[in-house]
Structures are given as C-alpha cells and as structure tokens.
Amino acid sequence: MESEPLLRAGLIGCGYQGQWLARAATALDGYRLVACHDPDEKAVEATAAIADVAIESSAADVIQRKDVDVVFIATPHHLLQPYALQAIRAGKHVLAEKPIALNAAEAMELETALGDHTVTYMAGYSFRYLPPVAEAKRLIAEGVIGEVQTISAGMSIRGVRPGWVADPAAGGGILGFYGCHLVDRVLWFLGDAPVEVSAHVTYHPDYGVDVTSLFQITFARGAVAQFNICGSATGMFDFAHFCGREGHLYLAMTAVPNYSLTVSSPGKEAYAVPKTTATAVDRATAIQQKMEAELRDFAAAVWERQPPPITASDGRRVLQVLDGVIASGLSRKPVPLGEAAANR
C-alpha cells in the first residue's frame, strides 16, 4: 500500500489550542510537525514535549522555512489575520483558529489575498467535528424537522480570564472567544443569509471587553434565531433548539465536550417518538478525535485542490454577525447584515 502524502507543518501559537493541533498532527500519518514559535517559553517547551520540532524565534521564521508546506495559526485573535496573510503570500497553506480575524473587514482582506494565490485556507471551527453536532447538521439538511422557523441558542463560560481574552486590543471578549462557535453552528445548520441583528451587550467594568450578549437574528427565508452568550455564569451551558415545520431538534452539552441530541418529528417513523442520543467520551479523547478529523479534511482539501469544509468566507460571515452585534449593542438599534447592509 502506498503511504499517505506528507504535509510538513509549522505551528504559530503553542498555547492550549496549538498544543492540541500538535497532538493531532503528530498522531496522523499525513503530517509531520517540523517547526513552532511562541513567545511563551513554557508553551514552546510543552509543544516540544509533544513533537520533536525546531523552535523558531519568530512567526516569520516558521513561515519562511522551505520545509514548511502548511501553517497552523493558534494565536490571540489580533494576530490570526496578519500571520495568515504572511503565510498566504509566502505560498503556504493555512489552517487558522476561529474567529480568523478581528472583524469582517480583516476577513475580507484574507479572501482577497486568497484570490491572488493558489493556496488552501481553512477556518478552525473544530466544534463542527463533534459527532452530535455533525449529526444535527445532517438531520436538518435532510429535512427531518422540515423548514426551520425559530432557533433558541446559548453558551456560557465562568467569567473573563486575565490575559489576552481580557484585552480589547488582542480581540478579547466572550463573543469572539466562545460565542462565535454558536453563531457558526447556527449559520452552518441553516445555510441561509442573516439579514438583521438586534442586540444588547454588556461589558466588563475593568477590562472593557464584552461579557454578555443577548441578540436576535432574522434570516432571508424568514427564520429567527435568539442567542444568549453569557460570560458571567457560575457554570457552563451550551445548547441550540431548532424548531421546524415538521418537528424539532435539541442539541445540548452534557459535560465538556459531550452532547446529547434529541429529535422529534411526528411525520417521520424513526422520530415519531422523540429520540435522544448522547456521547460519553472522556474529554481528551473527544478533543483529539475532533482535531484529527479537522486536520484530515484540511489535508484532503490541500491535496485535492478543493475548497475546505470551512472557508474564509464562512469565517467572514460569522464576523459580520459579531460586528453587527457590537454595533447594535452600542446604537440600541437593529443593524442590517450582508447584502441588506450593502443595499441600505
């Protein structure tokens, strides 16, 4: 049997997510991690313990290495887009962590650069690779609950941690740190264009980053989604309830990162009685599995020269919503999105 073609990877950002990318790349035959960079020596040491890699003194040194084919970027948010642009212009394929940029304008600049270079860029919304999330998407796409009419969705974390997440200049705040996953999920499941958002946003009294966001999005085909993004809860929750003309679907985190999925559709024999499935995998195994699945799809897109499953355009659409949430929260008025904004 022929061996898999090999992608030689450079890693920029060796913190929590960077180390998971390193573990996944090391576990897969299709990758070899060859170099990494992070200003935090402890983070670099932790990555070096995962893989035998060269440690570079700058991100530019990783990008310019001749033995690097793809660049993984897992930095604070204000560095995601600048490093991605450097890599794209150097002819490297890129997998960049969510939310890919600080705002939709930066994401558009990425898309423009990609149009000028024949490289693959994938946005790292890895929550899509958790099996119950992927199954929920499949069921909605197959019409099991009919045309979606309303969505209620929410996520929470236990406050704002000191560090870059608490720094507005670094792209901190709960919306970009965690809430973007939920927005991506709803946009992905619906496959419809958001046209307007109305929001109320509160900010941390000391750090100045967003903490809680309550907002409503209307979509082109008439669906309405309500979101509760909370960064001041005592515990975590993560749920999305999709109500369609023929049934409903409820996806909820039971314990990080396991989810239960309940589907009810009276007109479908398999779901005439509500059916619930759930995962019960230990945290490390579940994260490793989703990261490996993400990297497999990225490698396939590179070798097949096809668009990846999660594109820069997907990332831009999420950022358009987040930009709109902030703008609406400040103005206390609804804000048009996408083509609706352009035609206003």
Coordinates of C-alpha atoms in Angstrom, one line a residue:
M1 CA 0.0 0.0 0.0
E2 CA 1.3 3.5 -0.9
S3 CA 2.0 5.7 2.1
E4 CA -0.1 8.9 2.5
P5 CA 1.4 12.0 1.0
L6 CA 3.1 14.1 3.7
L7 CA 2.3 17.7 4.7
R8 CA 5.1 19.4 6.7
A9 CA 3.6 21.7 9.2
G10 CA 4.7 24.8 11.1
L11 CA 2.8 25.9 14.2
I12 CA 2.5 29.5 15.3
G13 CA 1.0 29.7 18.8
C14 CA 1.8 26.9 21.2
G15 CA -0.9 27.5 23.9
Y16 CA -3.9 25.4 24.6
Q17 CA -5.2 25.1 21.1
G18 CA -1.8 25.0 19.5
Q19 CA -0.8 22.0 21.6
W20 CA -4.0 20.2 20.5
L21 CA -3.1 20.9 16.9
A22 CA 0.4 19.5 17.6
R23 CA -1.1 16.3 19.2
A24 CA -3.4 15.8 16.2
A25 CA -0.7 16.4 13.6
T26 CA 1.7 14.0 15.4
A27 CA -0.9 11.3 15.5
L28 CA -1.7 11.4 11.8
D29 CA 0.5 9.8 9.1
G30 CA -0.3 12.6 6.7
Y31 CA 1.6 15.3 8.8
R32 CA 4.9 16.0 10.2
L33 CA 5.3 18.9 12.6
V34 CA 8.7 20.5 11.8
A35 CA 8.8 23.9 13.5
C36 CA 6.9 26.1 16.0
H37 CA 7.0 29.5 17.5
D38 CA 5.5 31.2 20.6
P39 CA 6.9 34.0 22.8
D40 CA 5.9 31.9 25.9
E41 CA 8.9 29.6 26.6
K42 CA 6.7 27.2 28.7
A43 CA 4.2 26.9 25.8
V44 CA 7.1 26.1 23.4
E45 CA 8.5 23.5 25.8
A46 CA 5.1 21.8 26.2
T47 CA 4.8 21.6 22.4
A48 CA 8.4 20.3 22.1
A49 CA 7.4 17.5 24.5
I50 CA 4.6 16.5 22.1
A51 CA 6.7 16.6 18.9
D52 CA 10.3 16.8 18.0
V53 CA 10.2 20.2 16.4
A54 CA 12.6 23.1 15.6
I55 CA 11.9 26.1 17.7
E56 CA 12.0 29.4 15.8
S57 CA 12.4 32.8 17.2
S58 CA 9.6 34.4 15.2
A59 CA 6.5 33.6 13.3
A60 CA 8.1 34.9 10.1
D61 CA 10.9 32.3 10.6
V62 CA 8.3 29.5 10.7
I63 CA 6.5 30.8 7.6
Q64 CA 9.7 31.2 5.5
R65 CA 11.1 27.7 6.2
K66 CA 11.4 25.8 2.9
D67 CA 10.4 22.6 4.6
V68 CA 7.0 24.0 5.8
D69 CA 4.1 23.3 3.5
V70 CA 1.2 24.3 5.8
V71 CA 1.0 26.7 8.7
F72 CA -1.3 26.2 11.7
I73 CA -2.1 29.5 13.5
A74 CA -3.4 29.4 17.0
T75 CA -2.7 32.8 18.4
P76 CA -4.6 35.5 20.2
H77 CA -7.2 36.9 17.8
H78 CA -5.4 40.1 16.8
L79 CA -2.6 38.0 15.3
L80 CA -4.6 35.4 13.4
Q81 CA -5.2 37.5 10.2
P82 CA -1.7 39.2 10.0
Y83 CA 0.1 35.8 10.2
A84 CA -2.3 34.2 7.8
L85 CA -1.7 36.9 5.3
Q86 CA 2.1 36.4 5.6
A87 CA 1.7 32.7 5.1
I88 CA -0.6 33.0 2.1
R89 CA 1.7 35.5 0.4
A90 CA 4.6 33.1 1.0
G91 CA 2.7 30.4 -0.8
K92 CA 1.8 28.3 2.3
H93 CA -1.5 26.6 3.0
V94 CA -3.1 27.8 6.2
L95 CA -5.4 26.5 9.0
A96 CA -6.2 29.4 11.3
E97 CA -8.2 29.2 14.5
K98 CA -11.5 30.8 14.9
P99 CA -12.7 33.6 14.6
I100 CA -9.9 34.0 11.9
A101 CA -9.7 37.8 12.3
L102 CA -10.8 40.7 14.5
N103 CA -13.6 41.7 12.2
A104 CA -15.3 41.1 8.8
A105 CA -13.1 43.7 7.1
E106 CA -10.0 41.8 8.0
A107 CA -11.6 38.6 6.9
M108 CA -12.4 40.2 3.5
E109 CA -8.8 41.1 3.2
L110 CA -7.9 37.5 3.7
E111 CA -10.4 36.4 1.0
T112 CA -8.9 38.9 -1.4
A113 CA -5.4 37.6 -0.8
L114 CA -6.6 34.0 -1.3
G115 CA -8.0 35.1 -4.7
D116 CA -4.5 36.0 -5.7
H117 CA -2.8 32.8 -4.5
T118 CA -3.4 29.1 -5.2
V119 CA -3.3 28.0 -1.6
T120 CA -5.8 26.4 0.7
Y121 CA -7.2 28.2 3.8
M122 CA -9.4 26.6 6.4
A123 CA -11.1 28.3 9.3
G124 CA -10.7 26.3 12.6
Y125 CA -14.3 25.9 13.8
S126 CA -13.4 22.5 15.1
F127 CA -16.7 22.1 17.1
R128 CA -18.3 21.1 13.8
Y129 CA -16.4 17.9 14.1
L130 CA -18.0 16.7 17.4
P131 CA -20.2 13.8 16.2
P132 CA -23.6 15.0 17.7
V133 CA -23.0 18.5 16.1
A134 CA -22.3 16.9 12.7
E135 CA -25.3 14.6 13.1
A136 CA -27.6 17.5 13.9
K137 CA -26.4 19.3 10.8
R138 CA -27.1 16.2 8.7
L139 CA -30.6 15.8 10.0
I140 CA -31.6 19.4 9.4
A141 CA -30.1 19.3 5.9
E142 CA -32.1 16.1 5.1
G143 CA -35.3 17.9 6.2
V144 CA -36.1 15.7 9.2
I145 CA -37.6 18.6 11.1
G146 CA -38.8 20.5 8.0
E147 CA -38.1 24.1 7.2
V148 CA -36.6 25.7 10.3
Q149 CA -38.7 28.5 11.7
T150 CA -37.1 29.5 15.1
I151 CA -33.8 28.8 16.9
S152 CA -33.0 29.4 20.6
A153 CA -29.3 29.0 21.4
G154 CA -27.0 29.8 24.3
M155 CA -23.5 29.4 25.6
S156 CA -21.8 30.4 28.8
I157 CA -18.4 30.3 30.5
R158 CA -17.3 31.1 34.0
G159 CA -16.2 34.7 33.6
V160 CA -13.4 36.5 31.8
R161 CA -9.9 35.2 32.5
P162 CA -7.0 37.6 32.8
G163 CA -4.7 37.6 29.8
W164 CA -5.4 38.3 26.1
V165 CA -9.1 37.3 26.5
A166 CA -9.5 40.3 28.8
D167 CA -7.6 42.6 26.4
P168 CA -9.8 44.5 23.8
A169 CA -6.7 45.2 21.7
A170 CA -6.0 41.5 21.4
G171 CA -9.5 40.7 20.3
G172 CA -10.7 39.6 23.7
G173 CA -14.3 39.2 24.9
I174 CA -16.7 36.3 25.1
L175 CA -18.3 36.8 21.7
G176 CA -15.0 36.1 19.8
F177 CA -13.6 33.7 22.3
Y178 CA -16.6 31.3 22.6
G179 CA -19.8 32.8 21.3
C180 CA -18.5 32.6 17.7
H181 CA -18.8 28.8 17.8
L182 CA -22.5 29.1 18.4
V183 CA -23.0 31.7 15.7
D184 CA -21.1 29.5 13.3
R185 CA -23.2 26.5 14.2
V186 CA -26.5 28.3 13.6
L187 CA -25.3 29.7 10.2
W188 CA -24.0 26.3 9.2
F189 CA -27.1 24.4 10.1
L190 CA -29.4 26.9 8.4
G191 CA -27.4 27.6 5.3
D192 CA -29.3 30.9 5.0
A193 CA -28.2 34.6 4.9
P194 CA -28.6 36.6 8.1
V195 CA -30.2 40.0 7.2
E196 CA -30.6 41.9 10.5
V197 CA -29.4 41.7 14.1
S198 CA -30.7 43.4 17.2
A199 CA -28.6 43.2 20.4
H200 CA -28.0 44.2 24.0
V201 CA -24.3 43.9 25.1
T202 CA -22.7 44.4 28.5
Y203 CA -19.0 44.9 29.1
H204 CA -16.6 44.0 31.9
P205 CA -16.2 47.0 34.2
D206 CA -12.4 46.7 34.5
Y207 CA -11.3 45.1 31.2
G208 CA -13.7 46.7 28.8
V209 CA -14.4 43.5 26.8
D210 CA -17.9 42.1 26.1
V211 CA -19.2 39.8 28.7
T212 CA -22.9 39.1 28.0
S213 CA -24.7 39.4 24.6
L214 CA -28.4 38.9 24.0
F215 CA -29.3 39.2 20.4
Q216 CA -31.8 38.2 17.7
I217 CA -31.0 37.5 14.1
T218 CA -33.5 37.4 11.3
F219 CA -32.7 35.4 8.1
A220 CA -33.5 35.8 4.5
R221 CA -36.0 32.9 4.3
G222 CA -37.8 34.1 7.5
A223 CA -36.2 32.1 10.3
V224 CA -35.5 33.9 13.5
A225 CA -32.7 33.0 16.0
Q226 CA -32.3 34.2 19.5
F227 CA -28.9 33.9 21.3
N228 CA -27.7 34.1 24.9
I229 CA -23.9 34.4 25.1
C230 CA -23.0 34.7 28.8
G231 CA -19.6 35.2 30.3
S232 CA -20.7 35.7 33.9
A233 CA -22.3 32.4 34.7
T234 CA -21.3 30.1 37.6
G235 CA -21.5 27.1 35.3
M236 CA -21.3 26.2 31.7
F237 CA -24.2 25.6 29.2
D238 CA -24.2 25.1 25.5
F239 CA -27.5 24.4 23.7
A240 CA -29.3 25.0 20.4
H241 CA -33.0 24.3 19.9
F242 CA -34.2 24.2 16.2
C243 CA -37.9 24.3 15.6
G244 CA -39.1 23.3 12.1
R245 CA -42.5 23.0 10.4
E246 CA -42.4 19.2 10.9
G247 CA -40.5 18.7 14.2
H248 CA -37.8 20.0 16.4
L249 CA -34.2 19.2 17.3
Y250 CA -32.4 20.0 20.6
L251 CA -28.6 19.8 20.9
A252 CA -27.1 20.4 24.4
M253 CA -23.7 19.9 26.0
T254 CA -23.9 17.4 28.9
A255 CA -20.3 17.7 30.0
V256 CA -17.4 19.2 28.1
P257 CA -17.2 18.2 25.2
N258 CA -20.1 15.7 25.2
Y259 CA -23.5 16.5 23.8
S260 CA -27.0 15.0 23.8
L261 CA -29.2 15.2 20.7
T262 CA -33.0 14.9 20.9
V263 CA -35.0 14.8 17.7
S264 CA -38.8 14.8 17.4
S265 CA -40.6 14.6 14.1
P266 CA -44.1 13.1 14.2
G267 CA -44.3 12.5 10.5
K268 CA -41.0 10.5 10.4
E269 CA -41.3 6.9 11.6
A270 CA -37.8 6.9 13.2
Y271 CA -38.6 10.1 15.2
A272 CA -42.3 9.8 15.8
V273 CA -41.4 9.2 19.4
P274 CA -38.6 11.7 20.5
K275 CA -35.3 10.0 20.1
T276 CA -32.2 11.0 22.2
T277 CA -28.6 10.0 21.6
A278 CA -25.6 11.1 23.6
T279 CA -21.9 10.8 23.6
A280 CA -19.9 9.8 26.7
V281 CA -16.3 10.1 25.8
D282 CA -13.5 11.4 28.1
R283 CA -12.5 15.0 27.3
A284 CA -9.1 14.3 26.0
T285 CA -10.3 11.6 23.6
A286 CA -13.1 13.7 22.3
I287 CA -10.9 16.7 21.6
Q288 CA -8.2 14.6 20.0
Q289 CA -10.8 13.0 17.7
K290 CA -12.3 16.2 16.5
M291 CA -8.9 17.8 15.9
E292 CA -7.7 14.8 13.9
A293 CA -10.9 14.9 11.9
E294 CA -10.4 18.6 11.2
L295 CA -6.8 18.0 10.0
R296 CA -7.8 15.1 7.8
D297 CA -10.3 17.3 6.0
F298 CA -7.7 20.1 5.7
A299 CA -5.1 17.7 4.2
A300 CA -7.7 16.3 1.7
A301 CA -8.6 19.9 0.6
V302 CA -4.9 20.6 0.1
W303 CA -4.1 17.5 -1.9
E304 CA -7.4 17.6 -4.0
R305 CA -7.1 21.3 -4.5
Q306 CA -10.7 21.7 -3.4
P307 CA -12.3 24.2 -1.1
P308 CA -12.1 23.1 2.5
P309 CA -15.3 22.3 4.5
I310 CA -14.9 25.6 6.5
T311 CA -13.7 28.5 4.4
A312 CA -12.5 32.0 5.0
S313 CA -16.0 33.1 3.7
D314 CA -17.6 31.1 6.5
G315 CA -15.4 32.9 9.0
R316 CA -16.3 36.3 7.5
R317 CA -20.0 35.6 7.8
V318 CA -19.6 34.8 11.5
L319 CA -17.6 38.0 11.9
Q320 CA -20.3 40.1 10.1
V321 CA -22.8 38.9 12.7
L322 CA -20.4 39.6 15.6
D323 CA -19.7 43.1 14.2
G324 CA -23.4 43.7 13.9
V325 CA -24.0 42.5 17.5
I326 CA -21.5 45.1 18.8
A327 CA -22.8 47.8 16.6
S328 CA -26.4 47.1 17.6
G329 CA -25.5 47.0 21.2
L330 CA -23.8 50.4 21.0
S331 CA -26.6 52.1 19.0
R332 CA -29.5 50.2 20.6
K333 CA -31.0 49.8 17.2
P334 CA -31.3 46.9 14.7
V335 CA -28.3 46.6 12.3
P336 CA -28.6 45.2 8.8
L337 CA -26.2 42.5 7.7
G338 CA -24.7 41.2 4.5
E339 CA -26.4 42.3 1.3
A340 CA -29.1 44.1 3.4
A341 CA -26.3 46.3 4.8
A342 CA -24.8 46.9 1.4
N343 CA -28.1 47.9 -0.1
R344 CA -29.1 50.2 2.7

